[in-house]
């Protein structure tokens, strides 16, 4: 009995966000020759992003496998759809003044952004490796283009080239991994992989290769090497997207694989342990010596990937420990991704605004005296930095807390301690930025320059992210309840 | 040695030689041609395995379209002989050694896991009739894998869009 | 209402000087001297009157022990059993010993206040001086009225503070400031011992109230600690004695007292002669029950006292500063008092304390009068022949000298004799102590008469054009005269039975201090004849000192110089006070400062601790900086890193099969 | 009423800071007045505690409980006992004092300054009142930022270095404490302090010995850094020297106490066995700190650094008192915390006043100041005396009780620590002499003005409190008795040493009480271990 | 009949050579080609496994990989053109503005 060629309506509901994102992306492309007003596209893209995000609730209502089990609509995927959709909407808002300032085409940018978001959405819902691969490529290829979007800038082009070459390189690994897993298990459906012999070296190797590919995407050391360059060179709103969106998607897939495939969960914990430690140190130590804020934030996002990997180590440990429940560890990952995405987008948006035309003012020294010149901006950036640092009443604190908790509950005390040490190193460079903003006098050039304007869209982004950061830091209950609902975690197992 | 095996070895040798040639050719156009050799050799192997449709696509799309694109770009950019710089110390001896190590390990692992391959259709490995195979392929693409297939259209759209954005020269 | 109101309100006695101090200190700056006088004298005078009244009531009540609790000062409630774990109340008590001290402190203190109004009349900071002086009175009264060690310690430290302030009264002079600081710090060293002593007592007896503690000791038959046994009593007493050494300037903590002469002379008289420095003796006497439980402690007290007496006297022999001579004399006499206590003759020690208060205060005040007359000159070598110019001063000074030299029937004779007798009959090396004490008496007589001769006799060695010698006002002479009278008759209170007297003093103190029974037969000789012999020897030695001084300083004025030359190193050593200050500076202070600065601060703190911290920070930065080089910007290198990562991941997946660690949790 | 006095106490300054935000930034006078008003009202609120907390109330009073976060169960649980009550009052007292002290010396970014002061108060009061471990940690961290800003913005030349050092040091400790807190939560299933105590007490096997020690250390190190205990103290001199006067006062007066408070509140009751095992080492560190801090203070050429090092020395006493596990010494430690807050606070105020006049902390730049400014000199002497522990001033009571209590079980510790009593006299009097005595060596110093009316008010207030605490200590010790007894009971359930017997009896059969008492603590610890 | 292992081994070798080429080559276009080589190796593996398992989805993958490769090629060559225009060099080692 052949499956029907016509997908059922339910199937469409389950991929509604992707459909909407792709649809709006296409729509924007179609309208591009006819509409000159760039704000119109902003509006359209925002509508699309938000619509897709909002309607992911519908796909959540039709929980279950779709398209013959290739994708799965569950709370988990809804969560990630909400996340990447919100990220996309925020990036749209943040990009509007940026594109205008840098005189870049708006329509294509938004279209690519929406396609990339759709790719991430696919990644989040994928239950099958090929679908995941296509989703990954959607987001990746769009990302390559976005990274090089400032064509006139040497750095932007270089960023795109590095991202593209190394990204494809890693994708090849990922793909090879899929091939081996397929060879070892005869299937690419995640939930059928249990059939394979978990002791099979081929399966191990395949999963390792997949891990390598994903680690590249989430910038885990020693695959993090591309991150600072690409982040620095890419247009700043794109950097904001990179640090939040694709990472979330990749982590989503990683969670699915390493929570679902039995062979993948068995004693993989050392790999995550080592990767986590390396990543944390690589990010934090690298950030210590940075003078460019954008680059510093890039290193910091490496470090945060490391923290998330700590939770992964806990996840894998828990699943290998028969009595343990990995629930809190999953929750830690998810919560962290939310809090982190919010903060990073906010921070990069400010960097994007302060950077000025041509992104000339990226050095930390350019922020000297910001506390006096633009107190609200400085306060907001400080809030983000403190959240990254993990100070209480910010989202970052709870994020870190849950990871610590997951690590401690998995008896990974030393990992927790190493993470603590890294938090302290991190505190140093985040705090240094705050110090510069508040405790240094501005340079003569910056003092003479007019105040940086913050258009309404950017203010909206900042308002949303800042309030979200505080909200998650003060009352994380709702988000936690959502994350911890049994269907979300149970859906994975 | 069976004829199939012989053909396999010839094609395998061809592909490896092509790959090596890709590496050692100085001019990109030569490298591109070497890659085409590899692709053709692989297409032959696909045929050997009975995957005619894939072999055809390999030749037409890969060897034809994509590689032509490469050659076109090489010509467009008027790329000359490869500049032989060695700025990266990492990519010198240690890099090559590491790459070889990786290759060796992967090859050894897969070679030794012969018994671990999942087998579904018996040991003969014969794929049911080629004609039906293509038909089944289309069935699978449009039924089982309809969703990713639709997604690839978006992917192509992205690629077009990207190419325009990147290569488009304003005025 | 009680029929003894003053005893119920004992705190008034000490509150008055405090009020005086506070009023003068806070408001006196803008007042004329007269008002300041009125307040200060009023406070002390009233306090003296109240003390008299209290003493009267004490006697009227048949010398019953007085103990009044006013409020809880420090209290740690015991919540398990009720009551308190530790209580240091603001409790005052009065017994015979207190009476003696109270009379001495308020009486002499009042006299010196009067004297000061004359002496300090032309000084800046007049109000400040009286404020400090009253403050001193307050603390001294706390010290003697306190009913527990902790409150006593308040007075103890408080008088140290007052002493610090008064020594440093001329704070523009660095030497004065130094001396004040030195006094405080050396006292603190003693207090260190005192505190530990208290702690040990509390640990053993669970109380620091005199009444409770002494009752416990005397009623519960704590065993006596023989020589060489370091039990609670011995250790506690030695620690307390350490505090006494600091306060009463005994070896090896005496060094501050001579320097304390930087303060105004009335201060020297009051604090550094009559009252504060005797606090150590008072504490030892107060704790006599404890000391009597330990042979070791008693012996140490006796030895230290005797040694100090001797040692300070030798230094006194050669000093030329009139106040320094008196200072060493004070140290020496304090040694005597301790000798008395140490041999068990507590009442003799206290008696000497009292007589000493009279004549030493007198000596200082007279010396002050001399200095006043000489316009601030203190070097005896620049005086001489003052006898005729300041007659009253001379007369009083001579009285005091005779008293301190131990010539009967002046006060010093009786008290010193009692101590020497006590030493002589002490079975533990008493003869040695006696011998040293006697020799010290000889030296005392010598240097005191030397002082008198140098100052009042012989040729005038000062420039008459610049110094206008004049007699002091009656505000100063009055107290001198009163004290002179006391120096003469004070001793008769305890005229021994030998002279047909009744030892009132001893009998009076009997309930408080353990008494030394004078055996019927000493060394096989009947007691009285032996006593006569001892008295004779003592008087002889005093007279001998007088004669030698006369011979050396009046008959043969060149002799001292030539003697000094021939004695060479000994003389220099004495002149430099055995180089003890220098020794302390070289052995303790300098190394401590050097180590603190160059090792602890600059090496341990800056280099090691901070260095480690900064080193960690720098190390992290260095690693960060080093890791930069992996970030070469070269895509090929990056690719290699990806390969490295791939190999790493594969290697871990394939070869790391360790079980995850489980740390520390059983659950 | 859903929220009670304690909530008001914690958040009232935050409200004030928020309101302050609305004032015009250039209206300095009203900003100052308003901040002063807020802090004074807060002080009055804090005094209400005295009335509302019964003297002999066991456990926590006025506690408020609101659920906050479900997973993990984090609650807003605050309460007060004798221990925290006075620390809160001290905080509320020193804040207006500091604000008054900054009245004219802070002239730029005035609004931010006072906001930071009030936020600091929020954090500190929160730390003292939290009964939820998590809440505690939250306030602990929140307090960090305003303090860092106070140092970093309004500090002196090397302010940034000092601020960063302060933050990093504290973070290093506290993040480990966070791990410890989570571990503890993992073991007990709750963050609620009273609940954790119950759980730990009811099930001795909950945490094994090694685990308990690790937990103990995780907490202890964080607190020890804050105290600061040798050798974790090097941030303190830097922070103090660079901080503005108000910052120094708050830092020395209150922030350091958070460390010792934490030890009493968490280290001892939660991990009694480990506390016993670690006590000898900690005591040694405390004693080293006492002596070392004093010696280093002695040779400081910088007056403010001298006072800073003196804090190291004084806080060493507190730690010693805590780890002697004696009610007397524990009470002494509590008292010393309060006393040190006042006396060292006063010293810093005075040093700040000197700085306002002369713009230097170098002792060599001063000298002979007693002549132009007798009042300041008098106040300084008063503060110095209270700091060096002169009886009837506040410093004595704490020090004395600590040493007395410690001596009861560890005479060696007390003896060594008592050396600090000598040394404190050395460095304080010596520096006093160098600053105020002698002839004036610098011409400019001759015309320095004496204390102004505002400064006099500050100093008089401090002096009165100093004196009152020195004389009326029983008022406080009666109120802290229950709490410290509770701590002792938790750490030392057997209570072997403190009998009721008003006076010990002499040993029977002539056997003699030796001064060298056997190590009773060791015995207890072994007994406890045998129980497991 | 050729054992699947042979194909897989060949694919591994080709993949490795691709990796090697990526590291070894300097010209961006050639580096991109080496990626294509790696993808080809993957394809070989897919087809081989597909033959082995007798399931067709392996071949489907190959088709998808080819589509993706085409898309990548379009974008990649676009990027290469961008680089070449901006820098007048195709040597990947010369493109190192972003570093440290």
PDB file of N, CA, C and O in Angstrom, chain A residues 130 137 141 145 151 154-155 157-158 161-162 164-165 168-169 172 175-176 179 182-183 186 188 229 232 295, chain E residues 11-12 28 32 35 38 49 53 55 57-58 61 64 68 72 75-76 82-83 86-87 95-100:
ATOM      1  N   UNK A 130      17.066  12.883   6.957  1.00  0.00           N
ATOM      2  CA  UNK A 130      17.128  13.579   5.676  1.00  0.00           C
ATOM      3  C   UNK A 130      16.383  14.908   5.757  1.00  0.00           C
ATOM      4  O   UNK A 130      16.872  15.949   5.316  1.00  0.00           O
ATOM      5  N   UNK A 137      20.232  22.589   5.884  1.00  0.00           N
ATOM      6  CA  UNK A 137      20.795  23.281   4.725  1.00  0.00           C
ATOM      7  C   UNK A 137      20.022  24.549   4.413  1.00  0.00           C
ATOM      8  O   UNK A 137      20.605  25.558   4.021  1.00  0.00           O
ATOM      9  N   UNK A 141      22.316  27.635   4.210  1.00  0.00           N
ATOM     10  CA  UNK A 141      22.593  28.351   2.966  1.00  0.00           C
ATOM     11  C   UNK A 141      22.086  29.778   3.052  1.00  0.00           C
ATOM     12  O   UNK A 141      22.763  30.722   2.644  1.00  0.00           O
ATOM     13  N   UNK A 145      24.425  33.374   2.889  1.00  0.00           N
ATOM     14  CA  UNK A 145      24.142  34.576   2.106  1.00  0.00           C
ATOM     15  C   UNK A 145      24.007  35.785   3.034  1.00  0.00           C
ATOM     16  O   UNK A 145      24.550  36.856   2.774  1.00  0.00           O
ATOM     17  N   UNK A 151      27.789  43.367   0.845  1.00  0.00           N
ATOM     18  CA  UNK A 151      28.719  42.931  -0.179  1.00  0.00           C
ATOM     19  C   UNK A 151      29.954  43.803  -0.260  1.00  0.00           C
ATOM     20  O   UNK A 151      31.035  43.335  -0.560  1.00  0.00           O
ATOM     21  N   UNK A 154      34.646  44.085   2.981  1.00  0.00           N
ATOM     22  CA  UNK A 154      35.566  42.953   2.856  1.00  0.00           C
ATOM     23  C   UNK A 154      35.283  41.927   3.941  1.00  0.00           C
ATOM     24  O   UNK A 154      35.289  40.724   3.716  1.00  0.00           O
ATOM     25  N   UNK A 155      35.016  42.466   5.132  1.00  0.00           N
ATOM     26  CA  UNK A 155      34.826  41.551   6.264  1.00  0.00           C
ATOM     27  C   UNK A 155      33.588  40.703   6.070  1.00  0.00           C
ATOM     28  O   UNK A 155      33.566  39.514   6.397  1.00  0.00           O
ATOM     29  N   UNK A 157      32.179  39.764   3.294  1.00  0.00           N
ATOM     30  CA  UNK A 157      32.431  38.722   2.300  1.00  0.00           C
ATOM     31  C   UNK A 157      33.270  37.607   2.872  1.00  0.00           C
ATOM     32  O   UNK A 157      33.002  36.405   2.675  1.00  0.00           O
ATOM     33  N   UNK A 158      34.282  38.002   3.615  1.00  0.00           N
ATOM     34  CA  UNK A 158      35.150  36.991   4.207  1.00  0.00           C
ATOM     35  C   UNK A 158      34.361  36.123   5.186  1.00  0.00           C
ATOM     36  O   UNK A 158      34.523  34.901   5.238  1.00  0.00           O
ATOM     37  N   UNK A 161      32.431  33.702   3.235  1.00  0.00           N
ATOM     38  CA  UNK A 161      33.262  32.652   2.662  1.00  0.00           C
ATOM     39  C   UNK A 161      33.653  31.615   3.711  1.00  0.00           C
ATOM     40  O   UNK A 161      33.522  30.410   3.500  1.00  0.00           O
ATOM     41  N   UNK A 162      34.096  32.121   4.854  1.00  0.00           N
ATOM     42  CA  UNK A 162      34.525  31.174   5.884  1.00  0.00           C
ATOM     43  C   UNK A 162      33.362  30.329   6.362  1.00  0.00           C
ATOM     44  O   UNK A 162      33.488  29.104   6.552  1.00  0.00           O
ATOM     45  N   UNK A 164      30.706  29.657   4.768  1.00  0.00           N
ATOM     46  CA  UNK A 164      30.281  28.749   3.717  1.00  0.00           C
ATOM     47  C   UNK A 164      31.221  27.548   3.596  1.00  0.00           C
ATOM     48  O   UNK A 164      30.792  26.391   3.620  1.00  0.00           O
ATOM     49  N   UNK A 165      32.514  27.824   3.466  1.00  0.00           N
ATOM     50  CA  UNK A 165      33.458  26.719   3.255  1.00  0.00           C
ATOM     51  C   UNK A 165      33.437  25.759   4.442  1.00  0.00           C
ATOM     52  O   UNK A 165      33.275  24.547   4.292  1.00  0.00           O
ATOM     53  N   UNK A 168      30.037  23.989   4.909  1.00  0.00           N
ATOM     54  CA  UNK A 168      29.829  22.875   3.986  1.00  0.00           C
ATOM     55  C   UNK A 168      30.705  21.691   4.369  1.00  0.00           C
ATOM     56  O   UNK A 168      30.294  20.528   4.257  1.00  0.00           O
ATOM     57  N   UNK A 169      31.905  22.024   4.766  1.00  0.00           N
ATOM     58  CA  UNK A 169      32.831  20.991   5.209  1.00  0.00           C
ATOM     59  C   UNK A 169      32.201  20.168   6.331  1.00  0.00           C
ATOM     60  O   UNK A 169      32.154  18.933   6.279  1.00  0.00           O
ATOM     61  N   UNK A 172      29.342  18.041   5.274  1.00  0.00           N
ATOM     62  CA  UNK A 172      29.757  16.773   4.673  1.00  0.00           C
ATOM     63  C   UNK A 172      29.946  15.715   5.753  1.00  0.00           C
ATOM     64  O   UNK A 172      29.543  14.557   5.593  1.00  0.00           O
ATOM     65  N   UNK A 175      26.579  14.637   6.894  1.00  0.00           N
ATOM     66  CA  UNK A 175      25.936  13.800   5.894  1.00  0.00           C
ATOM     67  C   UNK A 175      26.541  12.399   5.900  1.00  0.00           C
ATOM     68  O   UNK A 175      25.835  11.379   5.811  1.00  0.00           O
ATOM     69  N   UNK A 176      27.848  12.371   6.022  1.00  0.00           N
ATOM     70  CA  UNK A 176      28.515  11.076   6.061  1.00  0.00           C
ATOM     71  C   UNK A 176      28.043  10.283   7.275  1.00  0.00           C
ATOM     72  O   UNK A 176      27.850   9.069   7.230  1.00  0.00           O
ATOM     73  N   UNK A 179      24.835   8.789   6.487  1.00  0.00           N
ATOM     74  CA  UNK A 179      25.026   7.613   5.638  1.00  0.00           C
ATOM     75  C   UNK A 179      25.370   6.403   6.485  1.00  0.00           C
ATOM     76  O   UNK A 179      24.823   5.307   6.309  1.00  0.00           O
ATOM     77  N   UNK A 182      22.542   5.235   8.538  1.00  0.00           N
ATOM     78  CA  UNK A 182      21.615   4.546   7.648  1.00  0.00           C
ATOM     79  C   UNK A 182      22.127   3.145   7.347  1.00  0.00           C
ATOM     80  O   UNK A 182      21.383   2.162   7.391  1.00  0.00           O
ATOM     81  N   UNK A 183      23.402   3.068   7.109  1.00  0.00           N
ATOM     82  CA  UNK A 183      23.985   1.759   6.832  1.00  0.00           C
ATOM     83  C   UNK A 183      23.872   0.824   8.011  1.00  0.00           C
ATOM     84  O   UNK A 183      23.668  -0.383   7.863  1.00  0.00           O
ATOM     85  N   UNK A 186      19.660   0.870   8.753  1.00  0.00           N
ATOM     86  CA  UNK A 186      18.742   0.670   7.654  1.00  0.00           C
ATOM     87  C   UNK A 186      17.630   1.683   7.617  1.00  0.00           C
ATOM     88  O   UNK A 186      16.689   1.558   6.843  1.00  0.00           O
ATOM     89  N   UNK A 188      16.489   6.044   8.478  1.00  0.00           N
ATOM     90  CA  UNK A 188      16.901   7.364   8.932  1.00  0.00           C
ATOM     91  C   UNK A 188      15.850   7.956   9.850  1.00  0.00           C
ATOM     92  O   UNK A 188      15.975   9.089  10.280  1.00  0.00           O
ATOM     93  N   UNK A 229      35.142  34.811  13.803  1.00  0.00           N
ATOM     94  CA  UNK A 229      35.342  35.485  12.527  1.00  0.00           C
ATOM     95  C   UNK A 229      34.015  35.748  11.838  1.00  0.00           C
ATOM     96  O   UNK A 229      33.755  36.848  11.360  1.00  0.00           O
ATOM     97  N   UNK A 232      31.888  38.262  13.659  1.00  0.00           N
ATOM     98  CA  UNK A 232      32.387  39.624  13.568  1.00  0.00           C
ATOM     99  C   UNK A 232      32.111  40.211  12.194  1.00  0.00           C
ATOM    100  O   UNK A 232      31.750  41.378  12.069  1.00  0.00           O
ATOM    101  N   UNK A 295      33.086  40.865  18.712  1.00  0.00           N
ATOM    102  CA  UNK A 295      33.865  39.646  18.766  1.00  0.00           C
ATOM    103  C   UNK A 295      33.813  39.036  20.162  1.00  0.00           C
ATOM    104  O   UNK A 295      33.755  37.818  20.339  1.00  0.00           O
TER     105      UNK A 295
ATOM    106  N   UNK E  11      34.425   4.759  -0.492  1.00  0.00           N
ATOM    107  CA  UNK E  11      33.811   6.043  -0.136  1.00  0.00           C
ATOM    108  C   UNK E  11      34.588   6.697   0.994  1.00  0.00           C
ATOM    109  O   UNK E  11      34.812   7.914   0.984  1.00  0.00           O
ATOM    110  N   UNK E  12      35.028   5.908   1.961  1.00  0.00           N
ATOM    111  CA  UNK E  12      35.813   6.475   3.058  1.00  0.00           C
ATOM    112  C   UNK E  12      37.085   7.090   2.524  1.00  0.00           C
ATOM    113  O   UNK E  12      37.485   8.192   2.927  1.00  0.00           O
ATOM    114  N   UNK E  28      40.113  28.890  -3.600  1.00  0.00           N
ATOM    115  CA  UNK E  28      38.795  28.717  -2.994  1.00  0.00           C
ATOM    116  C   UNK E  28      37.927  27.800  -3.841  1.00  0.00           C
ATOM    117  O   UNK E  28      37.211  26.939  -3.312  1.00  0.00           O
ATOM    118  N   UNK E  32      36.262  24.355  -2.722  1.00  0.00           N
ATOM    119  CA  UNK E  32      34.847  24.046  -2.852  1.00  0.00           C
ATOM    120  C   UNK E  32      34.658  22.720  -3.592  1.00  0.00           C
ATOM    121  O   UNK E  32      33.811  21.893  -3.239  1.00  0.00           O
ATOM    122  N   UNK E  35      34.934  19.854  -1.407  1.00  0.00           N
ATOM    123  CA  UNK E  35      33.697  19.573  -0.674  1.00  0.00           C
ATOM    124  C   UNK E  35      32.777  18.716  -1.532  1.00  0.00           C
ATOM    125  O   UNK E  35      32.149  17.756  -1.055  1.00  0.00           O
ATOM    126  N   UNK E  38      33.786  15.287  -1.291  1.00  0.00           N
ATOM    127  CA  UNK E  38      33.321  14.635  -0.064  1.00  0.00           C
ATOM    128  C   UNK E  38      31.862  14.231  -0.205  1.00  0.00           C
ATOM    129  O   UNK E  38      31.455  13.128   0.181  1.00  0.00           O
ATOM    130  N   UNK E  49      24.926   1.455   0.585  1.00  0.00           N
ATOM    131  CA  UNK E  49      24.078   0.955   1.665  1.00  0.00           C
ATOM    132  C   UNK E  49      22.678   0.631   1.149  1.00  0.00           C
ATOM    133  O   UNK E  49      22.043  -0.331   1.576  1.00  0.00           O
ATOM    134  N   UNK E  53      20.953  -2.783   1.708  1.00  0.00           N
ATOM    135  CA  UNK E  53      19.712  -2.984   2.456  1.00  0.00           C
ATOM    136  C   UNK E  53      18.555  -3.318   1.538  1.00  0.00           C
ATOM    137  O   UNK E  53      17.526  -3.781   1.998  1.00  0.00           O
ATOM    138  N   UNK E  55      16.798  -1.175   0.216  1.00  0.00           N
ATOM    139  CA  UNK E  55      15.782  -0.136   0.317  1.00  0.00           C
ATOM    140  C   UNK E  55      16.186   1.028  -0.563  1.00  0.00           C
ATOM    141  O   UNK E  55      17.376   1.337  -0.703  1.00  0.00           O
ATOM    142  N   UNK E  57      15.485   4.196  -0.226  1.00  0.00           N
ATOM    143  CA  UNK E  57      15.637   5.562   0.290  1.00  0.00           C
ATOM    144  C   UNK E  57      17.080   6.045   0.236  1.00  0.00           C
ATOM    145  O   UNK E  57      17.333   7.238   0.137  1.00  0.00           O
ATOM    146  N   UNK E  58      18.019   5.110   0.228  1.00  0.00           N
ATOM    147  CA  UNK E  58      19.409   5.534   0.082  1.00  0.00           C
ATOM    148  C   UNK E  58      19.599   6.323  -1.194  1.00  0.00           C
ATOM    149  O   UNK E  58      20.289   7.344  -1.213  1.00  0.00           O
ATOM    150  N   UNK E  61      18.222   9.743  -0.986  1.00  0.00           N
ATOM    151  CA  UNK E  61      19.156  10.661  -0.325  1.00  0.00           C
ATOM    152  C   UNK E  61      20.124  11.240  -1.323  1.00  0.00           C
ATOM    153  O   UNK E  61      20.457  12.413  -1.301  1.00  0.00           O
ATOM    154  N   UNK E  64      18.659  13.985  -3.128  1.00  0.00           N
ATOM    155  CA  UNK E  64      18.573  15.192  -2.301  1.00  0.00           C
ATOM    156  C   UNK E  64      19.938  15.833  -2.131  1.00  0.00           C
ATOM    157  O   UNK E  64      20.071  17.047  -2.196  1.00  0.00           O
ATOM    158  N   UNK E  68      20.924  19.574  -3.008  1.00  0.00           N
ATOM    159  CA  UNK E  68      21.542  20.476  -2.039  1.00  0.00           C
ATOM    160  C   UNK E  68      22.883  20.951  -2.558  1.00  0.00           C
ATOM    161  O   UNK E  68      23.239  22.127  -2.442  1.00  0.00           O
ATOM    162  N   UNK E  72      24.057  24.661  -2.993  1.00  0.00           N
ATOM    163  CA  UNK E  72      25.295  25.139  -2.372  1.00  0.00           C
ATOM    164  C   UNK E  72      26.222  25.720  -3.422  1.00  0.00           C
ATOM    165  O   UNK E  72      26.882  26.731  -3.193  1.00  0.00           O
ATOM    166  N   UNK E  75      25.146  29.225  -4.405  1.00  0.00           N
ATOM    167  CA  UNK E  75      25.499  30.225  -3.395  1.00  0.00           C
ATOM    168  C   UNK E  75      27.008  30.325  -3.238  1.00  0.00           C
ATOM    169  O   UNK E  75      27.579  31.418  -3.178  1.00  0.00           O
ATOM    170  N   UNK E  76      27.656  29.168  -3.197  1.00  0.00           N
ATOM    171  CA  UNK E  76      29.098  29.155  -2.980  1.00  0.00           C
ATOM    172  C   UNK E  76      29.814  29.894  -4.085  1.00  0.00           C
ATOM    173  O   UNK E  76      30.698  30.715  -3.815  1.00  0.00           O
ATOM    174  N   UNK E  82      32.049  37.079  -5.225  1.00  0.00           N
ATOM    175  CA  UNK E  82      32.115  38.253  -4.353  1.00  0.00           C
ATOM    176  C   UNK E  82      33.534  38.468  -3.839  1.00  0.00           C
ATOM    177  O   UNK E  82      34.092  39.571  -3.889  1.00  0.00           O
ATOM    178  N   UNK E  83      34.109  37.386  -3.348  1.00  0.00           N
ATOM    179  CA  UNK E  83      35.468  37.464  -2.806  1.00  0.00           C
ATOM    180  C   UNK E  83      36.442  37.893  -3.898  1.00  0.00           C
ATOM    181  O   UNK E  83      37.281  38.780  -3.709  1.00  0.00           O
ATOM    182  N   UNK E  86      36.099  41.523  -4.641  1.00  0.00           N
ATOM    183  CA  UNK E  86      36.564  42.436  -3.603  1.00  0.00           C
ATOM    184  C   UNK E  86      38.068  42.378  -3.412  1.00  0.00           C
ATOM    185  O   UNK E  86      38.676  43.361  -3.037  1.00  0.00           O
ATOM    186  N   UNK E  87      38.631  41.230  -3.629  1.00  0.00           N
ATOM    187  CA  UNK E  87      40.031  41.090  -3.229  1.00  0.00           C
ATOM    188  C   UNK E  87      40.994  40.817  -4.377  1.00  0.00           C
ATOM    189  O   UNK E  87      42.198  40.737  -4.138  1.00  0.00           O
ATOM    190  N   UNK E  95      42.670  35.594   2.467  1.00  0.00           N
ATOM    191  CA  UNK E  95      41.418  36.122   3.038  1.00  0.00           C
ATOM    192  C   UNK E  95      41.467  35.926   4.554  1.00  0.00           C
ATOM    193  O   UNK E  95      40.934  34.974   5.104  1.00  0.00           O
ATOM    194  N   UNK E  96      42.186  36.813   5.222  1.00  0.00           N
ATOM    195  CA  UNK E  96      42.324  36.609   6.668  1.00  0.00           C
ATOM    196  C   UNK E  96      42.248  37.939   7.399  1.00  0.00           C
ATOM    197  O   UNK E  96      43.016  38.219   8.304  1.00  0.00           O
ATOM    198  N   UNK E  97      41.291  38.733   6.974  1.00  0.00           N
ATOM    199  CA  UNK E  97      41.102  40.006   7.650  1.00  0.00           C
ATOM    200  C   UNK E  97      40.558  39.787   9.068  1.00  0.00           C
ATOM    201  O   UNK E  97      40.896  40.486  10.011  1.00  0.00           O
ATOM    202  N   UNK E  98      39.720  38.804   9.175  1.00  0.00           N
ATOM    203  CA  UNK E  98      39.103  38.510  10.463  1.00  0.00           C
ATOM    204  C   UNK E  98      39.948  37.479  11.183  1.00  0.00           C
ATOM    205  O   UNK E  98      40.082  36.350  10.718  1.00  0.00           O
ATOM    206  N   UNK E  99      40.513  37.877  12.263  1.00  0.00           N
ATOM    207  CA  UNK E  99      41.285  36.882  12.998  1.00  0.00           C
ATOM    208  C   UNK E  99      41.497  37.329  14.440  1.00  0.00           C
ATOM    209  O   UNK E  99      41.157  38.442  14.814  1.00  0.00           O
ATOM    210  N   UNK E 100      42.102  36.473  15.186  1.00  0.00           N
ATOM    211  CA  UNK E 100      42.468  36.643  16.587  1.00  0.00           C
ATOM    212  C   UNK E 100      41.270  36.836  17.500  1.00  0.00           C
ATOM    213  O   UNK E 100      40.336  37.504  17.181  1.00  0.00           O
TER     214      UNK E 100
END
